[in-house]
Coordinates of C-alpha atoms in Angstrom, one line a residue:
X6 CA 24.3 -15.3 -18.8
X7 CA 26.4 -12.2 -18.9
X8 CA 27.3 -10.2 -15.8
X9 CA 25.3 -7.0 -15.5
X10 CA 25.8 -3.9 -13.3
X11 CA 23.1 -1.2 -12.8
X12 CA 23.1 2.2 -11.0
X13 CA 20.6 2.6 -8.2
X14 CA 19.4 6.2 -8.0
X15 CA 17.4 8.0 -5.3
X16 CA 15.4 11.0 -6.4
X17 CA 16.9 13.2 -3.7
X18 CA 20.6 12.3 -4.5
X19 CA 22.5 13.8 -7.4
X20 CA 24.7 10.7 -7.8
X21 CA 23.9 7.0 -7.8
X22 CA 23.5 5.7 -4.2
X23 CA 24.7 2.2 -5.0
X24 CA 25.1 -0.5 -7.6
X25 CA 23.0 -3.7 -8.3
X26 CA 25.1 -6.5 -9.8
X27 CA 24.0 -9.7 -11.5
X28 CA 26.8 -12.3 -11.8
X29 CA 27.1 -14.9 -14.6
X30 CA 25.0 -17.4 -12.7
X31 CA 22.2 -14.9 -12.2
X32 CA 22.9 -14.2 -8.5
X33 CA 22.3 -10.7 -7.2
X34 CA 24.2 -8.4 -4.9
X35 CA 23.8 -4.7 -3.9
X36 CA 26.3 -2.3 -2.4
X37 CA 25.9 1.4 -1.4
X38 CA 28.6 3.6 -2.8
X39 CA 31.1 4.7 -0.1
X40 CA 30.6 8.3 -1.0
X41 CA 26.8 8.0 -0.3
X42 CA 27.3 6.2 3.0
X43 CA 29.5 9.0 4.2
X44 CA 27.2 11.7 3.0
X45 CA 25.5 13.8 5.7
X46 CA 21.8 13.0 5.9
X47 CA 22.0 9.9 3.8
X48 CA 19.1 7.5 4.3
X49 CA 18.9 3.8 3.8
X50 CA 16.9 2.4 1.0
X51 CA 15.2 -0.1 3.3
X52 CA 15.2 -1.5 6.9
X53 CA 16.4 -4.6 5.1
X54 CA 19.3 -2.7 3.5
X55 CA 20.8 -0.6 6.3
X56 CA 23.5 2.0 5.5
X57 CA 26.9 0.2 5.3
X58 CA 29.7 0.0 2.8
X59 CA 29.6 -3.8 3.0
X60 CA 27.8 -5.5 0.1
X61 CA 24.5 -7.3 0.5
X62 CA 24.2 -10.9 -0.8
X63 CA 21.5 -12.5 -2.8
X64 CA 19.1 -13.5 0.0
X65 CA 18.7 -9.8 1.1
X66 CA 19.1 -8.1 -2.3
X67 CA 16.6 -10.2 -4.4
X68 CA 13.4 -9.5 -2.4
X69 CA 13.9 -5.8 -2.2
X70 CA 14.5 -5.3 -5.9
X71 CA 11.9 -7.8 -6.9
X72 CA 9.4 -5.6 -5.0
X73 CA 10.3 -2.7 -7.4
X74 CA 8.7 -4.6 -10.2
X75 CA 4.9 -4.2 -10.6
X76 CA 2.7 -7.1 -9.6
X77 CA 0.5 -6.9 -12.6
X78 CA 1.8 -8.8 -15.6
X79 CA 1.3 -6.5 -18.6
X80 CA 4.6 -4.6 -18.8
X81 CA 6.6 -7.6 -17.4
X82 CA 5.1 -10.0 -19.9
X83 CA 5.9 -7.7 -22.8
X84 CA 9.5 -7.3 -21.8
X85 CA 9.9 -11.0 -21.0
X86 CA 8.6 -12.0 -24.4
X87 CA 10.4 -9.4 -26.4
X88 CA 13.8 -9.7 -24.7
X89 CA 13.5 -13.5 -23.8
X90 CA 14.0 -12.7 -20.1
X91 CA 12.9 -15.0 -17.3
X92 CA 10.8 -13.7 -14.5
X93 CA 13.5 -14.5 -11.9
X94 CA 16.0 -12.3 -13.8
X95 CA 15.4 -9.3 -11.7
X96 CA 18.3 -7.3 -12.9
X97 CA 17.5 -8.1 -16.6
X98 CA 14.0 -6.9 -16.1
X99 CA 15.1 -3.7 -14.2
X100 CA 17.5 -3.0 -17.1
X101 CA 14.4 -2.3 -19.2
X102 CA 11.9 -1.2 -16.6
X103 CA 14.0 0.3 -13.8
X104 CA 13.6 3.9 -14.9
X105 CA 9.9 3.7 -14.1
X106 CA 10.0 2.0 -10.7
X107 CA 7.3 3.1 -8.3
X108 CA 8.5 5.7 -5.8
X109 CA 11.7 7.7 -5.6
X110 CA 14.0 4.9 -6.8
X111 CA 15.2 4.1 -10.3
X112 CA 17.5 1.4 -11.5
X113 CA 19.5 2.3 -14.7
X114 CA 22.4 1.1 -16.8
X115 CA 25.7 2.2 -15.3
X116 CA 26.5 5.8 -16.2
X117 CA 22.9 6.8 -17.3
X118 CA 21.7 10.3 -16.3
X119 CA 18.8 10.6 -13.8
X120 CA 15.4 9.8 -15.2
X121 CA 13.5 11.1 -12.2
X122 CA 13.5 14.8 -11.4
X123 CA 11.3 17.3 -9.6
X124 CA 8.2 18.4 -11.6
X125 CA 7.2 21.9 -12.6
X126 CA 3.5 22.4 -13.0
X127 CA 4.1 25.0 -15.7
X128 CA 6.2 23.0 -18.1
X129 CA 6.3 19.3 -17.1
X130 CA 2.7 18.2 -17.5
X131 CA 0.1 18.1 -20.2
X132 CA -3.7 18.0 -19.5
X133 CA -5.6 14.8 -20.5
X134 CA -8.5 15.7 -22.8
X135 CA -11.9 14.3 -21.9
X136 CA -12.2 11.8 -24.7
X137 CA -8.8 10.4 -24.0
X138 CA -9.5 10.2 -20.2
X139 CA -12.7 8.3 -21.0
X140 CA -10.7 5.9 -23.2
X141 CA -8.1 5.4 -20.4
X142 CA -10.8 4.6 -17.8
X143 CA -12.6 2.3 -20.1
X144 CA -9.4 0.4 -20.9
X145 CA -8.7 0.0 -17.2
X146 CA -12.3 -0.9 -16.4
X147 CA -12.3 -3.7 -19.0
X148 CA -8.7 -4.7 -18.3
X149 CA -7.5 -3.9 -21.8
X150 CA -4.3 -2.3 -23.0
X151 CA -4.1 1.5 -22.4
X152 CA -4.8 3.6 -25.5
X153 CA -1.9 4.2 -27.9
X154 CA 0.5 6.8 -26.6
X155 CA -0.4 6.2 -23.0
X156 CA 2.4 4.9 -20.8
X157 CA 1.8 4.6 -17.0
X158 CA 4.6 6.9 -15.8
X159 CA 4.8 5.2 -12.4
X160 CA 3.8 1.5 -12.6
X161 CA 2.0 0.7 -9.4
X162 CA 1.9 -2.4 -7.1
X163 CA -1.3 -4.3 -6.6
X164 CA -3.8 -6.2 -8.7
X165 CA -6.4 -3.4 -9.1
X166 CA -6.6 -1.5 -12.3
X167 CA -4.9 1.9 -11.8
X168 CA -2.8 4.5 -13.3
X169 CA -0.6 7.3 -11.9
X170 CA -1.6 10.9 -12.9
X171 CA -1.2 14.5 -11.8
X172 CA -3.8 16.9 -10.6
X173 CA -2.9 20.5 -11.8
X174 CA -3.6 23.5 -9.6
X175 CA -6.9 24.2 -11.5
X176 CA -8.1 20.7 -10.7
X177 CA -7.7 19.1 -14.1
X178 CA -6.1 15.7 -14.6
X179 CA -2.7 15.6 -16.4
X180 CA 0.2 13.4 -17.2
X181 CA 3.9 14.1 -17.2
X182 CA 5.3 15.2 -20.5
X183 CA 7.0 12.1 -22.0
X184 CA 10.6 11.7 -20.9
X185 CA 10.3 14.6 -18.5
X186 CA 10.9 12.4 -15.4
X187 CA 8.4 14.5 -13.5
X188 CA 6.5 12.9 -10.6
X189 CA 2.8 12.1 -10.6
X190 CA 0.7 13.3 -7.7
X191 CA -2.3 11.0 -7.6
X192 CA -3.4 7.5 -8.4
X193 CA -6.6 6.8 -10.4
X194 CA -8.1 3.5 -9.4
X195 CA -10.7 2.0 -11.7
X196 CA -12.9 -0.9 -10.7
X197 CA -13.2 -3.7 -13.2
X198 CA -16.4 -5.1 -14.5
X199 CA -16.7 -7.8 -11.8
X200 CA -16.1 -5.3 -9.0
X201 CA -18.0 -2.3 -10.2
X202 CA -18.7 -0.9 -6.6
X203 CA -15.1 -1.1 -5.4
X204 CA -14.4 2.5 -6.1
X205 CA -17.3 3.8 -3.9
X206 CA -16.6 1.2 -1.2
X207 CA -13.0 2.1 -0.9
X208 CA -13.9 5.8 -0.9
X209 CA -16.2 5.2 2.0
X210 CA -13.7 3.1 4.0
X211 CA -10.9 5.7 3.4
X212 CA -13.3 8.5 4.4
X213 CA -14.2 6.7 7.6
X214 CA -10.5 6.1 8.4
X215 CA -9.9 9.8 8.0
X216 CA -13.0 10.9 9.9
X217 CA -12.2 8.9 13.0
X218 CA -8.7 10.3 13.2
X219 CA -6.2 8.2 11.3
X220 CA -3.7 9.9 9.0
X221 CA -5.2 8.7 5.6
X222 CA -4.5 9.5 2.0
X223 CA -7.0 12.0 0.7
X224 CA -9.6 10.5 -1.8
X225 CA -12.3 11.7 -4.0
X226 CA -14.9 9.8 -6.2
X227 CA -15.2 10.8 -9.8
X228 CA -17.7 9.6 -12.4
X229 CA -15.7 9.1 -15.6
X230 CA -16.9 7.1 -18.6
X231 CA -19.9 5.8 -16.6
X232 CA -17.7 4.4 -13.9
X233 CA -17.2 5.7 -10.3
X234 CA -13.4 5.9 -10.1
X235 CA -11.3 6.6 -7.0
X236 CA -8.7 9.4 -7.1
X237 CA -6.1 9.0 -4.3
X238 CA -3.6 11.6 -3.3
X239 CA -0.1 10.2 -3.2
X240 CA 1.4 10.4 0.3
X241 CA 5.0 10.1 -1.1
X242 CA 5.0 13.5 -2.7
X243 CA 5.9 17.0 -1.4
X244 CA 6.7 20.5 -2.7
X245 CA 10.2 21.9 -2.5
X246 CA 11.1 25.5 -1.7
X247 CA 10.7 26.4 -5.4
X248 CA 7.2 24.9 -5.5
X249 CA 8.2 21.9 -7.6
X250 CA 6.8 18.4 -6.9
X251 CA 9.3 16.0 -5.4
X252 CA 9.2 12.4 -4.4
X253 CA 9.6 11.1 -0.8
X254 CA 11.3 7.8 -0.4
X255 CA 9.0 5.1 1.0
X256 CA 9.0 1.3 1.2
X257 CA 6.2 -1.1 2.0
X258 CA 6.4 -3.6 4.8
X259 CA 7.4 -6.5 2.5
X260 CA 10.5 -4.6 1.4
X261 CA 11.3 -3.6 5.0
X262 CA 11.1 -7.3 6.0
X263 CA 13.1 -8.5 3.0
X264 CA 10.1 -10.5 1.8
X265 CA 9.2 -10.9 -1.9
X266 CA 5.7 -9.8 -2.8
X267 CA 4.6 -13.4 -3.0
X268 CA 4.9 -13.6 0.8
X269 CA 2.8 -10.5 1.6
X270 CA 0.3 -12.7 3.5
X271 CA 1.2 -14.5 6.7
X272 CA -0.4 -17.7 5.4
X273 CA 2.2 -17.8 2.5
X274 CA 5.3 -17.6 4.7
X275 CA 7.0 -19.7 7.2
X276 CA 8.0 -18.9 10.8
X277 CA 10.8 -16.3 10.8
X278 CA 10.1 -15.4 7.2
X279 CA 6.6 -14.1 6.9
X280 CA 4.4 -11.1 7.4
X281 CA 3.0 -11.6 10.9
X282 CA 2.5 -9.5 14.0
X283 CA 6.0 -10.3 15.4
X284 CA 7.5 -9.0 12.1
X285 CA 5.4 -5.9 12.4
X286 CA 6.7 -5.3 15.9
X287 CA 10.3 -5.4 14.6
X288 CA 9.4 -2.8 12.0
X289 CA 7.7 -0.5 14.5
X290 CA 10.6 -0.8 16.9
X291 CA 12.8 0.6 14.1
X292 CA 10.7 3.7 13.7
X293 CA 11.5 7.1 15.3
X294 CA 8.6 6.7 17.8
X295 CA 7.8 3.0 18.4
X296 CA 5.3 3.7 21.2
X297 CA 3.2 6.0 19.0
X298 CA 3.5 3.7 16.0
X299 CA 2.5 0.7 18.1
X300 CA -0.7 2.4 19.3
X301 CA -1.6 3.4 15.7
X302 CA -1.0 -0.1 14.4
X303 CA -3.3 -1.6 17.1
X304 CA -6.0 0.9 16.4
X305 CA -5.7 0.4 12.6
X306 CA -6.0 -3.4 13.1
X307 CA -9.2 -2.9 15.0
X308 CA -10.5 -0.5 12.4
X309 CA -9.8 -3.0 9.6
X310 CA -11.6 -5.7 11.5
X311 CA -14.7 -3.6 12.1
X312 CA -14.9 -2.3 8.5
X313 CA -14.2 -5.8 7.0
X314 CA -10.8 -5.1 5.4
X315 CA -9.1 -8.5 5.7
X316 CA -6.7 -7.7 2.9
X317 CA -4.3 -5.6 5.0
X318 CA -1.2 -7.4 3.7
X319 CA 2.5 -6.4 3.8
X320 CA 2.2 -4.2 0.7
X321 CA -0.7 -2.2 2.1
X322 CA 1.5 -0.8 5.0
X323 CA 4.5 1.5 4.3
X324 CA 7.3 3.4 5.9
X325 CA 8.4 6.9 5.0
X326 CA 12.2 7.5 5.2
X327 CA 12.8 11.1 6.2
X328 CA 16.0 13.2 5.6
X329 CA 18.4 12.6 8.4
X330 CA 17.3 9.0 8.9
X331 CA 13.9 9.5 10.6
X332 CA 11.4 6.7 9.9
X333 CA 7.6 6.8 10.3
X334 CA 4.7 4.8 9.1
X335 CA 2.8 6.3 6.1
X336 CA -0.7 7.5 6.1
X337 CA -3.2 4.7 5.6
X338 CA -4.1 3.7 2.0
X339 CA -5.7 0.8 0.2
X340 CA -8.5 0.2 2.7
X341 CA -11.3 -1.9 1.0
X342 CA -14.1 -3.8 2.8
X343 CA -13.2 -7.1 1.2
X344 CA -15.6 -9.1 3.4
X345 CA -18.4 -7.6 1.2
X346 CA -17.2 -9.8 -1.6
X347 CA -18.1 -13.4 -1.0
X348 CA -15.8 -14.5 -3.8
X349 CA -12.8 -13.5 -1.7
X350 CA -11.4 -15.2 1.4
X351 CA -12.4 -14.1 4.8
X352 CA -8.9 -15.2 6.1
X353 CA -7.0 -12.4 7.7
X354 CA -3.8 -11.1 6.1
X355 CA -2.1 -11.6 9.5
X356 CA -3.4 -13.7 12.4
X357 CA -4.8 -12.0 15.5
X358 CA -3.3 -14.2 18.2
X359 CA -4.2 -17.7 17.0
X360 CA -7.3 -16.6 15.0
X361 CA -7.3 -16.6 11.2
X362 CA -10.7 -15.0 10.7
X363 CA -12.8 -12.4 12.6
X364 CA -15.3 -15.0 13.8
X365 CA -12.5 -17.0 15.5
X366 CA -11.2 -14.1 17.6
X367 CA -11.5 -14.5 21.3
X368 CA -10.4 -12.4 24.2
X369 CA -7.2 -14.5 24.5
X370 CA -6.4 -13.8 20.8
X371 CA -6.5 -10.1 21.4
X372 CA -4.3 -10.4 24.5
X373 CA -1.7 -12.5 22.5
X374 CA -1.9 -9.9 19.7
X375 CA -1.1 -7.1 22.1
X376 CA 1.6 -9.0 23.7
X377 CA 3.3 -9.9 20.4
X378 CA 3.1 -6.3 19.1
X379 CA 5.0 -5.2 22.2
X380 CA 2.9 -4.7 25.3
X381 CA 4.5 -7.0 28.0
X382 CA 2.2 -6.2 31.0
X383 CA -0.9 -8.4 31.3
X384 CA -2.8 -5.6 33.2
X385 CA -1.9 -3.1 30.5
X386 CA -3.0 -5.4 27.8
X387 CA -6.4 -5.9 29.4
X388 CA -6.9 -2.2 29.9
X389 CA -5.7 -1.2 26.4
X390 CA -7.8 -3.9 24.7
X391 CA -10.9 -2.5 26.2
X392 CA -9.9 1.1 25.7
X393 CA -8.8 0.8 22.0
X394 CA -11.7 -1.4 20.9
X395 CA -14.3 0.9 22.7
X396 CA -12.8 4.1 21.2
X397 CA -12.6 2.9 17.6
X398 CA -16.1 1.3 17.8
X399 CA -17.7 4.4 19.3
X400 CA -16.1 6.6 16.7
X401 CA -17.2 4.3 13.8
X402 CA -20.7 3.9 15.3
X403 CA -21.2 7.7 15.0
X404 CA -21.0 7.4 11.2
X405 CA -23.2 4.3 10.6
X406 CA -26.5 6.2 9.9
X407 CA -24.7 8.5 7.4
X408 CA -23.1 5.5 5.7
X409 CA -26.4 3.6 5.6
X410 CA -28.4 6.5 4.3
X411 CA -25.7 7.5 1.8
X412 CA -26.2 4.4 -0.4
X413 CA -23.9 2.1 1.5
X414 CA -26.4 0.2 3.7
X415 CA -24.6 -3.2 3.2
X416 CA -21.3 -1.6 4.5
X417 CA -23.1 -0.1 7.5
X418 CA -24.7 -3.4 8.3
X419 CA -21.4 -5.2 7.9
X420 CA -19.6 -2.8 10.3
X421 CA -22.4 -3.2 12.9
X422 CA -22.3 -7.0 12.5
X423 CA -18.5 -7.0 12.9
X424 CA -18.8 -4.8 16.0
X425 CA -21.3 -7.2 17.6
X426 CA -18.9 -10.1 16.9
X427 CA -15.7 -8.6 18.1
X428 CA -17.0 -6.5 21.0
X429 CA -19.0 -9.5 22.1
X430 CA -15.8 -11.6 22.3
X431 CA -14.2 -8.9 24.4
X432 CA -17.2 -8.5 26.7
X433 CA -17.6 -4.9 25.6
X434 CA -21.0 -3.3 25.2
X435 CA -21.9 -2.6 21.6
X436 CA -22.6 1.1 20.8
X437 CA -26.4 1.8 20.4
X438 CA -26.2 2.7 16.6
X439 CA -24.8 -0.8 15.9
X440 CA -27.0 -2.8 18.2
X441 CA -30.2 -3.0 16.1
X442 CA -28.9 -2.7 12.6
X443 CA -29.8 -5.5 10.2
X444 CA -27.4 -8.4 10.1
X445 CA -25.2 -8.5 7.1
X446 CA -26.3 -11.4 5.0
X447 CA -24.2 -11.5 1.8
X448 CA -24.2 -11.3 -1.9
X449 CA -27.1 -12.1 -4.2
X450 CA -27.5 -11.3 -7.9
X451 CA -24.1 -9.6 -8.1
X452 CA -24.7 -7.1 -5.3
X453 CA -25.2 -7.0 -1.6
X454 CA -28.4 -7.6 0.2
X455 CA -29.3 -7.3 3.9

């Protein structure tokens, strides 16, 4: 194997911020450039790669850059087959795919010009005609290759069918002009044939998250080609002083912890190297306002338990790296009531105390959860457990009738059932709107009955 060096570029920096190196044995190392480290306002690429002129070895470098590759197999498989590259040759894959990494980063052959630049609505985007948009959605819905001439300009993490697009000021959908390097502004998520209701369910869960006060990515539900697709506004985009679209650097919690995407669930890791509440606490402690972020994480966890989102893994939480080094958690995204699908596990992405499912949670588990996340006082934990659970439950309960009457009765029943389970374990009174709703029963005939 030949040695290989690649420039690592950040959309906000004129010059490469560092270099990724593969040695002749396939080992990886990364180093920031000295000029970048000394630059005023420089930001680190990751909590796992703090700003320092010292190089990072394989154990730290590999997981971060592996996370830049998409989890879906399409593009990876094509490159691996065409170029005879093994899946563990991260640098070799990024040599071919690194210009299209998700987010503000790109990884390019040394000396290459930038491939990611700000986007101008007037010249950098082309509208997607209706017939072609239908063909794109149908391809994603049936998990087929995208129509000829369609390249996802920002390959996205996760297993759902999706494509990155741009919404123009007039509301029409568009894509970047080929080779323009312009950012997309939205993600179009298309449910496959076996999960036809996922778009509308995620829309409702995201809407609930926003309505009860969480900072949440904006969503809308669009009927395209006979499918309800979810249009999600990207939280890692902004407008500069000239009105151009620019990328904001972000990383998910797997990258921040130095974990490969394969370890995004607690159950797949080992103590000290896994996504668990102790690891989350370390991340929150590194943010600009740990106390606020801790409170938000506790409330978000309770919200997920109530709405049946047990898929809140390490790649469904993210950090925003702000100019000057500030770090904050991102708006919420990827909230899906996965407990409505009996083909999926009900095991939590991270344990609550010693509990691995909602039904196992007891008062002691919530207490241990709060202690682990960083609340040392037993009296404070007892007070906060009741306060947070009551507040989130009451806010959600106020929307149950709307959700149930709006065509999502199974979701409303599930939320009410989850409230009765969790609040009962905490000896907290269940809000009236949830007391008498039907019990959630499960799937039958491909859809949900109660």
